[in-house]
PDB file of C-alpha atoms in Angstrom:
ATOM      1  CA  UNK A  13      48.710  49.240  66.570  1.00  0.00           C
ATOM      2  CA  UNK A  14      46.453  49.253  65.038  1.00  0.00           C
ATOM      3  CA  UNK A  15      48.280  47.026  61.925  1.00  0.00           C
ATOM      4  CA  UNK A  16      49.079  44.501  64.616  1.00  0.00           C
ATOM      5  CA  UNK A  17      45.431  43.704  66.092  1.00  0.00           C
ATOM      6  CA  UNK A  18      44.784  43.580  62.578  1.00  0.00           C
ATOM      7  CA  UNK A  19      47.800  40.582  62.181  1.00  0.00           C
ATOM      8  CA  UNK A  20      46.139  38.996  65.192  1.00  0.00           C
ATOM      9  CA  UNK A  21      42.725  39.363  64.065  1.00  0.00           C
ATOM     10  CA  UNK A  22      43.624  37.651  60.777  1.00  0.00           C
ATOM     11  CA  UNK A  23      46.130  34.524  62.662  1.00  0.00           C
ATOM     12  CA  UNK A  24      42.828  33.977  64.827  1.00  0.00           C
ATOM     13  CA  UNK A  25      41.101  33.723  61.967  1.00  0.00           C
ATOM     14  CA  UNK A  26      43.462  31.739  59.603  1.00  0.00           C
ATOM     15  CA  UNK A  27      43.640  29.474  62.727  1.00  0.00           C
ATOM     16  CA  UNK A  28      39.939  28.841  62.948  1.00  0.00           C
ATOM     17  CA  UNK A  29      39.909  28.124  59.404  1.00  0.00           C
ATOM     18  CA  UNK A  30      42.986  25.854  59.923  1.00  0.00           C
ATOM     19  CA  UNK A  31      40.918  23.869  62.933  1.00  0.00           C
ATOM     20  CA  UNK A  32      37.312  23.643  60.669  1.00  0.00           C
ATOM     21  CA  UNK A  33      39.067  22.521  58.084  1.00  0.00           C
ATOM     22  CA  UNK A  34      41.279  19.515  60.329  1.00  0.00           C
ATOM     23  CA  UNK A  35      37.568  18.832  61.853  1.00  0.00           C
ATOM     24  CA  UNK A  36      35.750  18.546  58.539  1.00  0.00           C
ATOM     25  CA  UNK A  37      38.252  15.789  57.427  1.00  0.00           C
ATOM     26  CA  UNK A  38      37.841  14.108  60.504  1.00  0.00           C
ATOM     27  CA  UNK A  39      34.091  13.649  60.899  1.00  0.00           C
ATOM     28  CA  UNK A  40      34.283  12.911  56.982  1.00  0.00           C
ATOM     29  CA  UNK A  41      37.151  10.384  57.249  1.00  0.00           C
ATOM     30  CA  UNK A  42      34.988   8.748  60.485  1.00  0.00           C
ATOM     31  CA  UNK A  43      31.534   8.714  58.157  1.00  0.00           C
ATOM     32  CA  UNK A  44      33.332   7.088  56.027  1.00  0.00           C
ATOM     33  CA  UNK A  45      34.261   4.232  58.068  1.00  0.00           C
ATOM     34  CA  UNK A  46      31.223   3.775  59.114  1.00  0.00           C
ATOM     35  CA  UNK A  47      29.962   3.414  55.941  1.00  0.00           C
ATOM     36  CA  UNK A  48      32.840   0.909  54.457  1.00  0.00           C
ATOM     37  CA  UNK A  49      32.119  -1.013  57.784  1.00  0.00           C
ATOM     38  CA  UNK A  50      28.060  -0.972  57.463  1.00  0.00           C
ATOM     39  CA  UNK A  51      28.885  -1.753  53.158  1.00  0.00           C
ATOM     40  CA  UNK A  52      30.949  -4.743  54.459  1.00  0.00           C
ATOM     41  CA  UNK A  53      28.559  -5.778  56.946  1.00  0.00           C
ATOM     42  CA  UNK A  54      25.553  -5.789  54.197  1.00  0.00           C
ATOM     43  CA  UNK A  55      27.968  -7.370  52.355  1.00  0.00           C
ATOM     44  CA  UNK A  56      27.660  -4.361  49.389  1.00  0.00           C
ATOM     45  CA  UNK A  57      31.223  -5.650  49.600  1.00  0.00           C
ATOM     46  CA  UNK A  58      31.644  -8.703  48.875  1.00  0.00           C
ATOM     47  CA  UNK A  59      33.604 -10.822  50.893  1.00  0.00           C
ATOM     48  CA  UNK A  60      36.419 -13.323  50.385  1.00  0.00           C
ATOM     49  CA  UNK A  61      35.313 -16.318  49.920  1.00  0.00           C
ATOM     50  CA  UNK A  62      37.055 -19.642  51.162  1.00  0.00           C
ATOM     51  CA  UNK A  63      36.574 -23.522  50.726  1.00  0.00           C
ATOM     52  CA  UNK A  64      36.173 -25.819  53.659  1.00  0.00           C
ATOM     53  CA  UNK A  65      39.346 -28.096  52.724  1.00  0.00           C
ATOM     54  CA  UNK A  66      41.104 -24.998  53.461  1.00  0.00           C
ATOM     55  CA  UNK A  67      40.111 -25.413  56.716  1.00  0.00           C
ATOM     56  CA  UNK A  68      41.135 -28.997  56.404  1.00  0.00           C
ATOM     57  CA  UNK A  69      37.038 -29.556  57.105  1.00  0.00           C
ATOM     58  CA  UNK A  70      35.235 -32.593  54.717  1.00  0.00           C
ATOM     59  CA  UNK A  71      32.596 -31.315  52.848  1.00  0.00           C
ATOM     60  CA  UNK A  72      29.395 -33.459  54.811  1.00  0.00           C
ATOM     61  CA  UNK A  73      27.470 -35.887  52.098  1.00  0.00           C
ATOM     62  CA  UNK A  74      24.609 -38.257  53.117  1.00  0.00           C
ATOM     63  CA  UNK A  75      23.803 -41.718  53.116  1.00  0.00           C
ATOM     64  CA  UNK A  76      20.553 -40.761  51.007  1.00  0.00           C
ATOM     65  CA  UNK A  77      19.463 -39.903  47.471  1.00  0.00           C
ATOM     66  CA  UNK A  78      15.891 -39.719  48.116  1.00  0.00           C
ATOM     67  CA  UNK A  79      15.250 -38.907  44.180  1.00  0.00           C
ATOM     68  CA  UNK A  80      17.380 -41.040  42.470  1.00  0.00           C
ATOM     69  CA  UNK A  81      19.745 -39.544  40.827  1.00  0.00           C
ATOM     70  CA  UNK A  82      23.551 -40.395  41.677  1.00  0.00           C
ATOM     71  CA  UNK A  83      23.764 -37.317  43.984  1.00  0.00           C
ATOM     72  CA  UNK A  84      23.102 -37.314  47.927  1.00  0.00           C
ATOM     73  CA  UNK A  85      20.777 -35.402  49.373  1.00  0.00           C
ATOM     74  CA  UNK A  86      23.102 -33.237  51.064  1.00  0.00           C
ATOM     75  CA  UNK A  87      24.801 -32.518  48.015  1.00  0.00           C
ATOM     76  CA  UNK A  88      21.162 -31.935  45.988  1.00  0.00           C
ATOM     77  CA  UNK A  89      20.433 -29.369  48.132  1.00  0.00           C
ATOM     78  CA  UNK A  90      22.929 -27.039  48.181  1.00  0.00           C
ATOM     79  CA  UNK A  91      22.995 -27.783  44.777  1.00  0.00           C
ATOM     80  CA  UNK A  92      19.944 -27.105  44.542  1.00  0.00           C
ATOM     81  CA  UNK A  93      19.487 -23.839  46.209  1.00  0.00           C
ATOM     82  CA  UNK A  94      22.900 -22.540  43.741  1.00  0.00           C
ATOM     83  CA  UNK A  95      20.021 -23.391  40.867  1.00  0.00           C
ATOM     84  CA  UNK A  96      17.311 -21.746  42.280  1.00  0.00           C
ATOM     85  CA  UNK A  97      18.913 -17.832  42.874  1.00  0.00           C
ATOM     86  CA  UNK A  98      20.639 -18.442  39.716  1.00  0.00           C
ATOM     87  CA  UNK A  99      17.478 -18.159  37.852  1.00  0.00           C
ATOM     88  CA  UNK A 100      17.295 -14.269  39.721  1.00  0.00           C
ATOM     89  CA  UNK A 101      13.974 -14.205  41.996  1.00  0.00           C
ATOM     90  CA  UNK A 102      12.702 -11.035  42.834  1.00  0.00           C
ATOM     91  CA  UNK A 103      11.507 -10.774  46.498  1.00  0.00           C
ATOM     92  CA  UNK A 104       7.905 -10.873  46.507  1.00  0.00           C
ATOM     93  CA  UNK A 105       5.524 -12.444  48.557  1.00  0.00           C
ATOM     94  CA  UNK A 106       2.408 -13.518  46.881  1.00  0.00           C
ATOM     95  CA  UNK A 107      -0.370 -16.100  46.822  1.00  0.00           C
ATOM     96  CA  UNK A 108       0.390 -19.158  44.715  1.00  0.00           C
ATOM     97  CA  UNK A 109      -2.341 -22.255  43.432  1.00  0.00           C
ATOM     98  CA  UNK A 110      -0.162 -24.785  43.544  1.00  0.00           C
ATOM     99  CA  UNK A 111       2.254 -23.169  46.078  1.00  0.00           C
ATOM    100  CA  UNK A 112       5.244 -23.123  44.200  1.00  0.00           C
ATOM    101  CA  UNK A 113       5.838 -19.126  42.982  1.00  0.00           C
ATOM    102  CA  UNK A 114       5.792 -19.661  39.197  1.00  0.00           C
ATOM    103  CA  UNK A 115       6.432 -15.660  38.214  1.00  0.00           C
ATOM    104  CA  UNK A 116      10.029 -15.083  38.882  1.00  0.00           C
ATOM    105  CA  UNK A 117       8.690 -14.211  42.396  1.00  0.00           C
ATOM    106  CA  UNK A 118       9.721 -15.218  45.630  1.00  0.00           C
ATOM    107  CA  UNK A 119      11.040 -15.158  48.961  1.00  0.00           C
ATOM    108  CA  UNK A 120      13.380 -16.502  52.110  1.00  0.00           C
ATOM    109  CA  UNK A 121      11.419 -20.068  52.038  1.00  0.00           C
ATOM    110  CA  UNK A 122      11.257 -20.678  48.275  1.00  0.00           C
ATOM    111  CA  UNK A 123      14.663 -21.065  48.875  1.00  0.00           C
ATOM    112  CA  UNK A 124      14.814 -23.995  50.990  1.00  0.00           C
ATOM    113  CA  UNK A 125      11.795 -25.042  49.429  1.00  0.00           C
ATOM    114  CA  UNK A 126      13.579 -25.390  45.825  1.00  0.00           C
ATOM    115  CA  UNK A 127      16.443 -26.754  47.016  1.00  0.00           C
ATOM    116  CA  UNK A 128      15.162 -29.560  49.123  1.00  0.00           C
ATOM    117  CA  UNK A 129      12.809 -30.125  46.069  1.00  0.00           C
ATOM    118  CA  UNK A 130      16.209 -31.120  43.627  1.00  0.00           C
ATOM    119  CA  UNK A 131      17.197 -33.787  46.095  1.00  0.00           C
ATOM    120  CA  UNK A 132      13.289 -35.486  46.219  1.00  0.00           C
ATOM    121  CA  UNK A 133      11.759 -33.205  49.079  1.00  0.00           C
ATOM    122  CA  UNK A 134       8.401 -31.898  48.446  1.00  0.00           C
ATOM    123  CA  UNK A 135       7.859 -29.365  51.275  1.00  0.00           C
ATOM    124  CA  UNK A 136       4.202 -28.757  50.283  1.00  0.00           C
ATOM    125  CA  UNK A 137       3.575 -32.493  50.629  1.00  0.00           C
ATOM    126  CA  UNK A 138       5.379 -33.126  53.297  1.00  0.00           C
ATOM    127  CA  UNK A 139       4.554 -30.402  56.006  1.00  0.00           C
ATOM    128  CA  UNK A 140       0.468 -30.019  54.907  1.00  0.00           C
ATOM    129  CA  UNK A 141       0.993 -34.061  55.949  1.00  0.00           C
ATOM    130  CA  UNK A 142       2.624 -33.384  59.321  1.00  0.00           C
ATOM    131  CA  UNK A 143       0.453 -30.020  60.319  1.00  0.00           C
ATOM    132  CA  UNK A 144      -2.612 -32.277  59.371  1.00  0.00           C
ATOM    133  CA  UNK A 145      -1.032 -35.318  62.175  1.00  0.00           C
ATOM    134  CA  UNK A 146      -0.187 -32.962  64.954  1.00  0.00           C
ATOM    135  CA  UNK A 147      -2.024 -29.327  64.122  1.00  0.00           C
ATOM    136  CA  UNK A 148      -0.973 -29.153  67.935  1.00  0.00           C
ATOM    137  CA  UNK A 149       1.766 -28.382  66.884  1.00  0.00           C
ATOM    138  CA  UNK A 150       2.092 -25.460  64.463  1.00  0.00           C
ATOM    139  CA  UNK A 151      -0.671 -23.735  66.115  1.00  0.00           C
ATOM    140  CA  UNK A 152      -3.038 -23.921  62.800  1.00  0.00           C
ATOM    141  CA  UNK A 153      -6.926 -24.484  62.576  1.00  0.00           C
ATOM    142  CA  UNK A 154      -6.630 -24.552  59.029  1.00  0.00           C
ATOM    143  CA  UNK A 155      -4.517 -26.433  57.333  1.00  0.00           C
ATOM    144  CA  UNK A 156      -3.433 -25.020  53.632  1.00  0.00           C
ATOM    145  CA  UNK A 157      -0.758 -26.333  51.369  1.00  0.00           C
ATOM    146  CA  UNK A 158      -0.518 -23.432  49.222  1.00  0.00           C
ATOM    147  CA  UNK A 159       1.150 -21.455  51.809  1.00  0.00           C
ATOM    148  CA  UNK A 160       2.067 -23.658  55.271  1.00  0.00           C
ATOM    149  CA  UNK A 161       5.077 -24.227  53.570  1.00  0.00           C
ATOM    150  CA  UNK A 162       6.350 -21.133  52.958  1.00  0.00           C
ATOM    151  CA  UNK A 163       6.160 -19.828  56.482  1.00  0.00           C
ATOM    152  CA  UNK A 164       9.319 -19.866  58.870  1.00  0.00           C
ATOM    153  CA  UNK A 165       7.248 -20.240  61.224  1.00  0.00           C
ATOM    154  CA  UNK A 166       6.095 -23.671  60.364  1.00  0.00           C
ATOM    155  CA  UNK A 167       9.222 -24.759  58.493  1.00  0.00           C
ATOM    156  CA  UNK A 168      11.086 -24.322  61.980  1.00  0.00           C
ATOM    157  CA  UNK A 169       7.881 -26.737  63.638  1.00  0.00           C
ATOM    158  CA  UNK A 170       8.801 -28.871  60.526  1.00  0.00           C
ATOM    159  CA  UNK A 171      12.694 -29.205  60.231  1.00  0.00           C
ATOM    160  CA  UNK A 172      11.999 -29.552  65.082  1.00  0.00           C
ATOM    161  CA  UNK A 173      10.217 -32.595  64.041  1.00  0.00           C
ATOM    162  CA  UNK A 174      11.253 -34.177  61.179  1.00  0.00           C
ATOM    163  CA  UNK A 175      15.231 -33.335  60.757  1.00  0.00           C
ATOM    164  CA  UNK A 176      19.110 -33.797  62.401  1.00  0.00           C
ATOM    165  CA  UNK A 177      18.501 -31.357  64.901  1.00  0.00           C
ATOM    166  CA  UNK A 178      22.563 -30.061  64.893  1.00  0.00           C
ATOM    167  CA  UNK A 179      24.782 -26.406  66.903  1.00  0.00           C
ATOM    168  CA  UNK A 180      23.162 -23.178  66.629  1.00  0.00           C
ATOM    169  CA  UNK A 181      26.740 -21.738  67.576  1.00  0.00           C
ATOM    170  CA  UNK A 182      28.313 -20.101  64.105  1.00  0.00           C
ATOM    171  CA  UNK A 183      31.534 -20.308  66.066  1.00  0.00           C
ATOM    172  CA  UNK A 184      31.749 -24.136  65.554  1.00  0.00           C
ATOM    173  CA  UNK A 185      32.542 -24.301  62.319  1.00  0.00           C
ATOM    174  CA  UNK A 186      33.283 -28.350  61.924  1.00  0.00           C
ATOM    175  CA  UNK A 187      29.690 -28.885  62.188  1.00  0.00           C
ATOM    176  CA  UNK A 188      28.283 -26.459  59.618  1.00  0.00           C
ATOM    177  CA  UNK A 189      28.418 -27.817  55.924  1.00  0.00           C
ATOM    178  CA  UNK A 190      26.681 -27.048  52.431  1.00  0.00           C
ATOM    179  CA  UNK A 191      23.170 -27.902  52.399  1.00  0.00           C
ATOM    180  CA  UNK A 192      22.547 -27.638  55.567  1.00  0.00           C
ATOM    181  CA  UNK A 193      19.128 -25.355  56.729  1.00  0.00           C
ATOM    182  CA  UNK A 194      19.839 -22.625  59.003  1.00  0.00           C
ATOM    183  CA  UNK A 195      16.946 -20.747  60.561  1.00  0.00           C
ATOM    184  CA  UNK A 196      17.133 -16.724  61.955  1.00  0.00           C
ATOM    185  CA  UNK A 197      13.656 -15.282  63.871  1.00  0.00           C
ATOM    186  CA  UNK A 198      11.002 -14.852  60.705  1.00  0.00           C
ATOM    187  CA  UNK A 199      14.347 -15.732  58.290  1.00  0.00           C
ATOM    188  CA  UNK A 200      16.142 -19.023  56.563  1.00  0.00           C
ATOM    189  CA  UNK A 201      18.371 -20.241  54.133  1.00  0.00           C
ATOM    190  CA  UNK A 202      20.777 -23.021  53.040  1.00  0.00           C
ATOM    191  CA  UNK A 203      24.067 -23.216  54.755  1.00  0.00           C
ATOM    192  CA  UNK A 204      26.832 -22.699  51.577  1.00  0.00           C
ATOM    193  CA  UNK A 205      30.516 -24.518  51.236  1.00  0.00           C
ATOM    194  CA  UNK A 206      31.555 -21.516  50.736  1.00  0.00           C
ATOM    195  CA  UNK A 207      33.040 -20.113  53.948  1.00  0.00           C
ATOM    196  CA  UNK A 208      34.321 -16.543  54.640  1.00  0.00           C
ATOM    197  CA  UNK A 209      38.239 -15.979  57.023  1.00  0.00           C
ATOM    198  CA  UNK A 210      36.879 -17.373  59.872  1.00  0.00           C
ATOM    199  CA  UNK A 211      35.991 -20.819  58.362  1.00  0.00           C
ATOM    200  CA  UNK A 212      32.590 -19.242  59.093  1.00  0.00           C
ATOM    201  CA  UNK A 213      30.309 -20.845  56.000  1.00  0.00           C
ATOM    202  CA  UNK A 214      28.132 -18.020  54.153  1.00  0.00           C
ATOM    203  CA  UNK A 215      24.364 -18.808  53.840  1.00  0.00           C
ATOM    204  CA  UNK A 216      21.983 -19.414  50.323  1.00  0.00           C
ATOM    205  CA  UNK A 217      18.596 -16.938  51.066  1.00  0.00           C
ATOM    206  CA  UNK A 218      16.769 -14.401  49.763  1.00  0.00           C
ATOM    207  CA  UNK A 219      15.943 -11.896  52.141  1.00  0.00           C
ATOM    208  CA  UNK A 220      14.807  -7.818  50.324  1.00  0.00           C
ATOM    209  CA  UNK A 221      14.264  -6.774  47.210  1.00  0.00           C
ATOM    210  CA  UNK A 222      18.027  -4.651  47.985  1.00  0.00           C
ATOM    211  CA  UNK A 223      19.978  -7.474  48.492  1.00  0.00           C
ATOM    212  CA  UNK A 224      23.369  -7.375  47.476  1.00  0.00           C
ATOM    213  CA  UNK A 225      24.160 -11.415  46.275  1.00  0.00           C
ATOM    214  CA  UNK A 226      21.861 -14.683  47.008  1.00  0.00           C
ATOM    215  CA  UNK A 227      24.965 -16.297  48.756  1.00  0.00           C
ATOM    216  CA  UNK A 228      26.646 -14.030  51.489  1.00  0.00           C
ATOM    217  CA  UNK A 229      28.222 -13.688  54.968  1.00  0.00           C
ATOM    218  CA  UNK A 230      25.105 -13.128  57.635  1.00  0.00           C
ATOM    219  CA  UNK A 231      25.763 -16.286  59.354  1.00  0.00           C
ATOM    220  CA  UNK A 232      27.054 -14.444  62.731  1.00  0.00           C
ATOM    221  CA  UNK A 233      25.475 -11.156  62.070  1.00  0.00           C
ATOM    222  CA  UNK A 234      22.214 -11.696  60.931  1.00  0.00           C
ATOM    223  CA  UNK A 235      20.506 -12.080  64.227  1.00  0.00           C
ATOM    224  CA  UNK A 236      19.935 -14.662  66.857  1.00  0.00           C
ATOM    225  CA  UNK A 237      19.982 -18.205  65.557  1.00  0.00           C
ATOM    226  CA  UNK A 238      17.259 -20.270  65.643  1.00  0.00           C
ATOM    227  CA  UNK A 239      17.179 -23.613  64.440  1.00  0.00           C
ATOM    228  CA  UNK A 240      20.148 -25.670  62.915  1.00  0.00           C
ATOM    229  CA  UNK A 241      18.986 -28.577  60.635  1.00  0.00           C
ATOM    230  CA  UNK A 242      20.611 -31.118  57.948  1.00  0.00           C
ATOM    231  CA  UNK A 243      17.569 -33.999  56.398  1.00  0.00           C
ATOM    232  CA  UNK A 244      19.352 -36.786  56.880  1.00  0.00           C
ATOM    233  CA  UNK A 245      22.519 -38.926  58.052  1.00  0.00           C
TER     234      UNK A 245
END
């Protein structure tokens, strides 16, 4: 009888142990799935990229060549964004006399500023000129050209006043073209000509010091899109 009791207790312990092992394995599997999902969402796991032609979308070329280099503005802006991020700027917000960072540091607005500069648009001068023309639109009492063009809010106001405004629906994939500018709340970037499996374009941007890469699949996931602009027809 004692043996039977000990045998039953041993069997119960064994069942409990097997249950705990299964529970631990289930919890580990769930945690792994969550980690992989977050890693994919945060672009730690690179997303496969597709050319626009894969979706039957022709790349847009502007009719303007502002800097006269033989390359249209839209293409210049896209190439300028990549040329800037190829320098691998470190993320840090600093103030610069002369406006444009020159020490290997930068923030999200600098991707746009250097991209447009490659096409012949000096955002520092253009934004300052528009602020002085219509300060009430910006809510700025004392303009500072060295920093005003490096603020997301100011760039959105400037683009809304001077650029071509387009859809903010990322699923309207034909309306998004490499070289466009996308504005989120407190963030900004250049639209890529590379797209995810749904045809939604990547964004060339610089958000924080821990960003895995500069060209990422974030258009749907970053947050509310408050503006989508093109500099010229």
